[in-house]
Coordinates of C-alpha atoms in Angstrom, one line a residue:
X38 CA 7.6 27.6 4.0
X39 CA 10.1 27.3 1.6
X40 CA 9.0 29.1 -1.6
X41 CA 9.6 28.2 -5.1
X42 CA 12.0 30.2 -7.6
X43 CA 8.6 30.2 -10.4
X44 CA 5.2 28.4 -10.3
X45 CA 4.9 25.0 -11.0
X46 CA 1.8 24.0 -13.6
X47 CA 0.7 20.6 -12.7
X48 CA -1.1 18.8 -15.5
X49 CA -4.5 18.1 -12.9
X50 CA -6.1 17.5 -16.3
X51 CA -6.2 16.1 -19.2
X52 CA -4.4 18.9 -21.5
X53 CA -6.6 20.6 -24.2
X54 CA -9.3 21.7 -24.9
X55 CA -12.3 19.4 -26.2
X56 CA -14.5 20.2 -29.2
X57 CA -17.3 20.8 -27.1
X58 CA -15.7 24.1 -25.2
X59 CA -14.3 25.3 -28.3
X60 CA -17.2 25.3 -30.7
X61 CA -20.3 26.5 -28.7
X62 CA -22.8 28.4 -30.4
X63 CA -25.8 30.6 -29.2
X64 CA -27.9 27.8 -29.5
X65 CA -25.9 25.0 -28.2
X66 CA -25.3 24.0 -31.8
X67 CA -22.0 23.4 -34.0
X68 CA -21.7 26.3 -36.3
X69 CA -20.4 24.4 -39.7
X70 CA -20.5 20.1 -40.3
X71 CA -18.3 21.0 -43.2
X72 CA -15.2 21.7 -41.0
X73 CA -15.0 17.8 -39.4
X74 CA -12.5 16.8 -41.9
X75 CA -9.8 19.8 -41.4
X76 CA -11.0 20.0 -37.9
X77 CA -10.5 15.7 -37.0
X78 CA -6.5 16.7 -37.6
X79 CA -6.3 19.7 -35.6
X80 CA -8.3 18.3 -32.3
X81 CA -5.4 15.7 -32.6
X82 CA -2.2 18.3 -32.8
X83 CA -3.6 19.9 -29.6
X84 CA -2.6 16.5 -27.5
X85 CA 0.8 18.1 -26.4
X86 CA 1.1 17.6 -22.5
X87 CA 2.1 20.7 -20.5
X88 CA 5.6 21.2 -19.4
X89 CA 6.1 19.8 -15.6
X90 CA 9.3 19.2 -13.6
X91 CA 9.7 17.1 -10.4
X92 CA 10.7 18.9 -7.4
X93 CA 13.3 17.9 -4.7
X94 CA 12.3 16.8 -1.2
X95 CA 12.4 19.5 1.5
X96 CA 13.7 17.8 4.5
X97 CA 10.8 17.1 7.5
X98 CA 8.0 19.1 4.7
X99 CA 4.7 17.9 6.0
X100 CA 2.4 19.6 4.0
X101 CA 2.6 21.5 -0.1
X102 CA 0.8 24.8 -0.1
X103 CA -0.8 25.4 -3.5
X104 CA -3.4 27.9 -5.4
X105 CA -5.2 26.7 -8.6
X106 CA -5.2 29.4 -11.1
X107 CA -8.3 31.9 -11.8
X108 CA -9.0 31.0 -7.7
X109 CA -8.4 33.2 -4.8
X110 CA -8.3 30.4 -2.1
X111 CA -5.3 28.7 -1.0
X112 CA -5.1 24.9 -0.2
X113 CA -2.7 22.6 1.8
X114 CA -2.3 19.0 1.3
X115 CA -0.6 16.3 3.2
X116 CA 3.0 14.8 2.0
X117 CA 2.9 11.1 2.8
X118 CA 6.0 9.4 3.2
X119 CA 6.2 5.9 1.3
X120 CA 8.0 3.4 3.0
X121 CA 10.8 1.3 1.3
X122 CA 8.9 -1.7 0.4
X123 CA 11.1 -4.9 0.6
X124 CA 9.0 -6.7 -1.2
X125 CA 9.0 -6.8 -4.7
X126 CA 6.3 -6.2 -7.2
X127 CA 5.0 -8.6 -10.1
X128 CA 6.1 -6.3 -12.5
X129 CA 9.8 -5.9 -10.8
X130 CA 10.0 -9.9 -10.1
X131 CA 8.7 -10.9 -13.7
X132 CA 11.4 -8.2 -15.1
X133 CA 14.4 -9.3 -12.7
X134 CA 14.3 -13.1 -12.9
X135 CA 14.0 -12.5 -17.0
X136 CA 16.3 -14.7 -18.6
X137 CA 16.2 -14.9 -22.6
X138 CA 19.0 -17.7 -22.9
X139 CA 16.2 -20.0 -21.8
X140 CA 14.6 -19.2 -25.5
X141 CA 16.8 -21.3 -27.9
X142 CA 15.2 -19.9 -30.7
X143 CA 16.6 -16.5 -30.3
X144 CA 19.2 -14.4 -32.0
X145 CA 20.5 -11.9 -29.8
X146 CA 23.3 -9.4 -30.9
X147 CA 24.0 -6.2 -30.5
X148 CA 21.0 -5.4 -28.6
X149 CA 18.9 -6.8 -31.4
X150 CA 16.4 -10.1 -30.1
X151 CA 15.6 -11.6 -33.9
X152 CA 12.6 -14.5 -33.9
X153 CA 13.2 -16.4 -37.4
X154 CA 10.4 -18.1 -39.2
X155 CA 8.7 -21.3 -37.5
X156 CA 7.0 -23.1 -35.2
X157 CA 8.4 -21.9 -31.7
X158 CA 6.8 -23.3 -28.0
X159 CA 7.1 -21.1 -25.8
X160 CA 6.2 -22.5 -21.8
X161 CA 7.9 -19.6 -19.3
X162 CA 7.8 -15.9 -19.4
X163 CA 9.4 -14.5 -22.8
X164 CA 10.0 -10.8 -21.2
X165 CA 12.0 -8.5 -23.1
X166 CA 13.7 -5.7 -20.9
X167 CA 14.0 -2.3 -22.1
X168 CA 16.8 -0.4 -24.6
X169 CA 16.2 -3.2 -27.2
X170 CA 14.4 -4.0 -30.0
X171 CA 12.3 -7.4 -31.2
X172 CA 12.0 -8.7 -35.2
X173 CA 9.5 -10.9 -35.7
X174 CA 10.4 -12.8 -39.4
X175 CA 7.6 -13.3 -41.6
X176 CA 6.5 -16.7 -41.1
X177 CA 7.4 -17.1 -37.3
X178 CA 4.5 -18.3 -34.8
X179 CA 4.8 -18.1 -31.2
X180 CA 2.5 -20.8 -29.4
X181 CA 1.9 -19.3 -25.7
X182 CA 1.7 -22.2 -23.3
X183 CA 1.3 -22.8 -19.7
X184 CA 0.2 -19.6 -19.0
X185 CA 3.2 -17.9 -20.5
X186 CA 3.2 -14.4 -21.7
X187 CA 5.4 -12.5 -24.0
X188 CA 5.9 -9.1 -22.2
X189 CA 8.0 -6.4 -23.6
X190 CA 9.3 -3.1 -22.6
X191 CA 11.5 -2.7 -25.9
X192 CA 9.8 -2.1 -29.4
X193 CA 8.0 -4.6 -31.7
X194 CA 8.9 -5.1 -35.2
X195 CA 6.6 -7.8 -37.5
X196 CA 6.2 -7.6 -41.2
X197 CA 4.2 -11.1 -42.2
X198 CA 3.0 -11.5 -45.7
X199 CA -0.5 -13.2 -46.5
X200 CA 2.0 -15.9 -47.6
X201 CA 3.5 -16.2 -44.7
X202 CA 1.5 -14.1 -41.6
X203 CA 3.2 -13.7 -38.2
X204 CA 1.1 -15.8 -35.5
X205 CA 1.3 -15.2 -32.0
X206 CA -1.2 -17.7 -30.6
X207 CA -2.0 -20.1 -27.2
X208 CA -2.6 -23.4 -27.9
X209 CA -4.2 -24.0 -24.9
X210 CA -6.4 -20.5 -24.2
X211 CA -3.4 -19.5 -21.4
X212 CA -0.6 -17.0 -23.1
X213 CA -0.9 -13.0 -23.2
X214 CA 0.9 -10.5 -25.0
X215 CA 1.9 -7.1 -23.5
X216 CA 3.7 -4.3 -24.3
X217 CA 5.1 -1.1 -22.0
X218 CA 6.1 2.0 -21.6
X219 CA 8.2 1.6 -25.0
X220 CA 11.0 4.3 -25.9
X221 CA 9.8 3.8 -29.8
X222 CA 6.2 2.9 -31.8
X223 CA 6.0 -0.2 -32.7
X224 CA 5.0 -1.8 -35.8
X225 CA 3.1 -5.0 -36.4
X226 CA 2.1 -5.9 -40.1
X227 CA 0.4 -9.1 -41.0
X228 CA 0.1 -10.2 -38.0
X229 CA -2.6 -12.9 -36.4
X230 CA -3.0 -13.1 -32.5
X231 CA -5.6 -16.0 -31.5
X232 CA -6.7 -17.8 -28.7
X233 CA -4.9 -15.4 -26.3
X234 CA -6.5 -14.3 -22.7
X235 CA -5.2 -11.8 -20.2
X236 CA -3.1 -12.4 -17.8
X237 CA -2.9 -11.8 -13.8
X238 CA 0.5 -11.5 -12.0
X239 CA 0.0 -11.7 -8.1
X240 CA -2.6 -9.0 -8.5
X241 CA -0.9 -7.1 -11.4
X242 CA -3.7 -7.8 -14.0
X243 CA -4.5 -6.6 -17.7
X244 CA -7.9 -7.0 -19.4
X245 CA -6.7 -7.4 -23.1
X246 CA -5.6 -10.5 -24.7
X247 CA -3.2 -7.7 -26.6
X248 CA -2.1 -4.4 -24.3
X249 CA 0.4 -1.5 -25.3
X250 CA 0.8 0.2 -22.0
X251 CA 1.6 3.9 -22.9
X252 CA 3.8 2.1 -25.8
X253 CA 2.8 3.9 -29.4
X254 CA 1.8 1.3 -31.8
X255 CA 0.9 1.1 -35.6
X256 CA -1.0 -2.1 -37.0
X257 CA -1.6 -2.8 -40.6
X258 CA -3.4 -6.1 -41.6
X259 CA -3.7 -7.4 -38.4
X260 CA -5.9 -10.2 -37.1
X261 CA -7.3 -10.2 -33.4
X262 CA -9.5 -12.7 -32.9
X263 CA -10.0 -15.4 -30.2
X264 CA -9.5 -14.0 -27.2
X265 CA -10.9 -15.5 -23.9
X266 CA -11.1 -12.1 -21.9
X267 CA -12.1 -8.4 -21.3
X268 CA -11.2 -7.0 -24.4
X269 CA -9.1 -8.5 -28.0
X270 CA -6.8 -4.9 -28.0
X271 CA -6.5 -2.9 -25.2
X272 CA -4.3 0.2 -25.9
X273 CA -3.7 3.1 -22.9
X274 CA -2.4 6.3 -23.3
X275 CA -0.2 5.4 -26.4
X276 CA -0.3 7.0 -30.0
X277 CA -2.7 4.1 -32.3
X278 CA -2.9 3.4 -35.5
X279 CA -4.9 0.9 -36.9
X280 CA -5.5 0.1 -41.1
X281 CA -6.9 -2.8 -42.6
X282 CA -7.1 -5.0 -39.4
X283 CA -10.2 -6.9 -38.2
X284 CA -11.0 -7.9 -34.3
X285 CA -13.4 -10.6 -34.3
X286 CA -14.8 -12.7 -32.1
X287 CA -14.4 -11.8 -28.6
X288 CA -16.2 -12.0 -25.3
X289 CA -16.2 -8.6 -24.3
X290 CA -15.0 -5.1 -26.2
X291 CA -13.2 -5.3 -29.6
X292 CA -10.4 -2.5 -29.1
X293 CA -10.4 -0.3 -25.5
X294 CA -8.8 3.0 -26.3
X295 CA -8.0 4.4 -22.5
X296 CA -6.8 7.9 -23.3
X297 CA -5.0 7.8 -26.8
X298 CA -5.0 9.5 -29.4
X299 CA -4.3 8.4 -33.2
X300 CA -6.7 7.0 -35.9
X301 CA -9.0 3.8 -37.2
X302 CA -9.2 3.3 -41.1
X303 CA -10.6 1.0 -43.2
X304 CA -11.1 -1.8 -40.1
X305 CA -13.4 -4.4 -39.2
X306 CA -14.8 -5.2 -35.9
X307 CA -17.4 -8.5 -35.8
X308 CA -19.0 -10.7 -32.9
X309 CA -18.3 -8.7 -30.2
X310 CA -19.5 -9.8 -27.0
X311 CA -19.9 -6.2 -25.5
X312 CA -19.1 -2.6 -27.4
X313 CA -17.4 -2.8 -30.8
X314 CA -15.2 0.1 -30.1
X315 CA -15.0 1.6 -26.5
X316 CA -13.2 4.8 -25.9
X317 CA -12.3 6.5 -22.5
X318 CA -10.6 10.4 -22.2
X319 CA -9.5 9.4 -26.3
X320 CA -8.9 11.7 -29.3
X321 CA -9.4 9.4 -32.5
X322 CA -10.6 9.4 -35.9
X323 CA -12.1 6.3 -37.6
X324 CA -12.1 6.3 -40.8
X325 CA -14.3 3.8 -43.3
X326 CA -15.0 1.4 -41.1
X327 CA -17.4 -1.7 -40.7
X328 CA -19.1 -2.8 -37.2
X329 CA -21.4 -5.9 -37.2
X330 CA -22.7 -8.0 -34.5
X331 CA -21.6 -6.4 -31.2
X332 CA -24.1 -7.7 -28.5
X333 CA -24.0 -3.9 -26.9
X334 CA -22.8 -0.6 -28.4
X335 CA -21.3 -0.4 -32.2
X336 CA -19.0 2.6 -30.5
X337 CA -19.3 3.8 -27.2
X338 CA -17.2 7.0 -26.1
X339 CA -17.0 8.1 -22.6
X340 CA -14.7 10.3 -20.0
X341 CA -14.4 13.6 -22.3
X342 CA -12.8 11.8 -25.3
X343 CA -13.5 13.6 -28.9
X344 CA -14.1 11.0 -31.4
X345 CA -14.6 11.5 -35.2
X346 CA -16.6 9.1 -37.6
X347 CA -16.3 9.7 -41.0
X348 CA -17.9 6.7 -43.9
X349 CA -18.1 4.2 -41.4
X350 CA -21.4 1.3 -41.2
X351 CA -22.4 -0.2 -38.2
X352 CA -25.3 -2.8 -38.1
X353 CA -26.5 -5.5 -36.2
X354 CA -26.1 -4.2 -32.9
X355 CA -28.4 -3.1 -30.3
X356 CA -27.0 0.6 -29.9
X357 CA -25.1 2.2 -32.5
X358 CA -23.3 5.2 -30.8
X359 CA -23.2 5.7 -27.6
X360 CA -21.2 9.5 -26.4
X361 CA -21.3 10.0 -22.5
X362 CA -19.7 11.6 -19.8
X363 CA -19.0 14.9 -21.2
X364 CA -17.4 13.3 -24.8
X365 CA -18.2 14.9 -28.3
X366 CA -18.7 11.8 -31.2
X367 CA -19.2 14.0 -34.4
X368 CA -20.7 11.9 -37.3
X369 CA -19.5 13.2 -40.7
X370 CA -21.3 10.2 -42.6
X371 CA -22.5 6.9 -41.1
X372 CA -24.7 3.8 -42.3
X373 CA -27.4 2.1 -39.8
X374 CA -29.1 -0.8 -40.5
X375 CA -30.4 -3.7 -38.2
X376 CA -30.2 -1.6 -34.6
X377 CA -32.5 -1.3 -32.1
X378 CA -31.0 2.2 -31.7
X379 CA -29.0 4.6 -33.2
X380 CA -27.4 7.4 -31.4
X381 CA -27.3 7.8 -27.4
X382 CA -26.2 10.1 -25.5
X383 CA -26.2 10.1 -21.7
X384 CA -24.4 11.4 -18.1
X385 CA -22.9 7.5 -16.6
X386 CA -20.2 8.7 -13.8
X387 CA -21.4 11.8 -11.7
X388 CA -17.8 13.5 -12.2
X389 CA -18.6 14.5 -15.5
X390 CA -21.5 15.6 -17.3
X391 CA -24.1 14.7 -20.5
X392 CA -23.1 13.6 -23.7
X393 CA -22.8 15.4 -27.5
X394 CA -23.6 13.6 -30.9
X395 CA -23.8 16.2 -33.7
X396 CA -23.9 14.1 -37.0
X397 CA -23.4 15.8 -40.8
X398 CA -25.4 12.9 -42.6
X399 CA -26.5 9.6 -42.2
X400 CA -28.3 6.8 -43.2
X401 CA -31.1 4.9 -41.5
X402 CA -32.4 1.3 -42.5
X403 CA -34.5 -1.1 -40.1
X404 CA -33.4 1.0 -36.5
X405 CA -36.0 1.1 -34.2
X406 CA -35.7 4.2 -32.6
X407 CA -33.2 6.8 -34.1
X408 CA -31.9 8.4 -31.0
X409 CA -32.3 8.2 -27.3
X410 CA -30.8 11.5 -25.5
X411 CA -31.0 12.1 -21.9
X412 CA -31.1 15.2 -19.9
X413 CA -27.9 17.3 -19.9
X414 CA -27.1 15.1 -22.8
X415 CA -27.8 16.4 -27.0
X416 CA -27.8 15.6 -30.3
X417 CA -27.8 17.7 -33.9
X418 CA -29.3 16.2 -36.4
X419 CA -30.9 17.0 -39.5
X420 CA -30.3 20.9 -39.1
X421 CA -32.0 20.8 -35.4
X422 CA -30.9 20.6 -31.9
X423 CA -32.4 17.2 -30.0
X424 CA -31.2 17.8 -25.9

């Protein structure tokens, strides 16, 4: 067999130590809840991917032999050879057939795509390739009709005002927005996303009316409302920041954060058909947010997430907060009102473990059951541990 000149470390798991592993107390209690504010920044800083590299193919190789650090056994895995596919994938087809000259309202110059103020009806896919920059002027309005989609591989910048917000909506409820794998952060301020749905292109489907996939983004004073699909906003494997935003009137989850890191501040989540905020594999700080009228959970934390909650209010929901599947939810302060259950922790998926919650300060008014903790999970509250 051909030997490598040096070991290659493959990131088989999330490259960080979870709070659950770092701060084990002999009684399985978090030692000092006063540390939460400083820890919130520390945990985000741990999100640095490990080094890795692409291995050159060895002609005729059929197997790869490997070992796991700390385990003496050697493992063997077969190498699968991918056949050349002569049929373009749905994504390849979209970007290969994209032509910007069919949209006369676009102003294109030296890698910049400028969308001026005014109402612009879009009846076919507006697909923006990589290595460009999209700017929407205050007062710009895109009406995505007949299944039209706004799909961009380039960062998007929009700066609406209170008097002249940027609007991306769908008059016939068929349009959607997706920003994919950008090389720079997008910034959207004063933008209203209204009456949108998700798209399905020959089996390539996203769940959000607005989707950011491997595309860092900052939202400020944006509103996501009246969507007709699973998530109002879905962000995947990205750095995210939301400030003074509202997500309202969505059939399922308001914000779905999958394997993201970032911060959510001064936001409101209301009238969501499922969860207000749904985190999977994410490290996010949630500060001064108001969640009202979710029909399932106010905040759902799963798949080894680390979520810190500061000065939030949750009201009118069946379950205020849920931590599951080896996640850690740390609550600095929260006010609960009109909830059937306050804190719940459990295991949902067999490949994980229980969920864990640490509460420093809370108030509860008209909460039928303060907590419900399943075996293997834990809640630290009022100076005691509930397991």
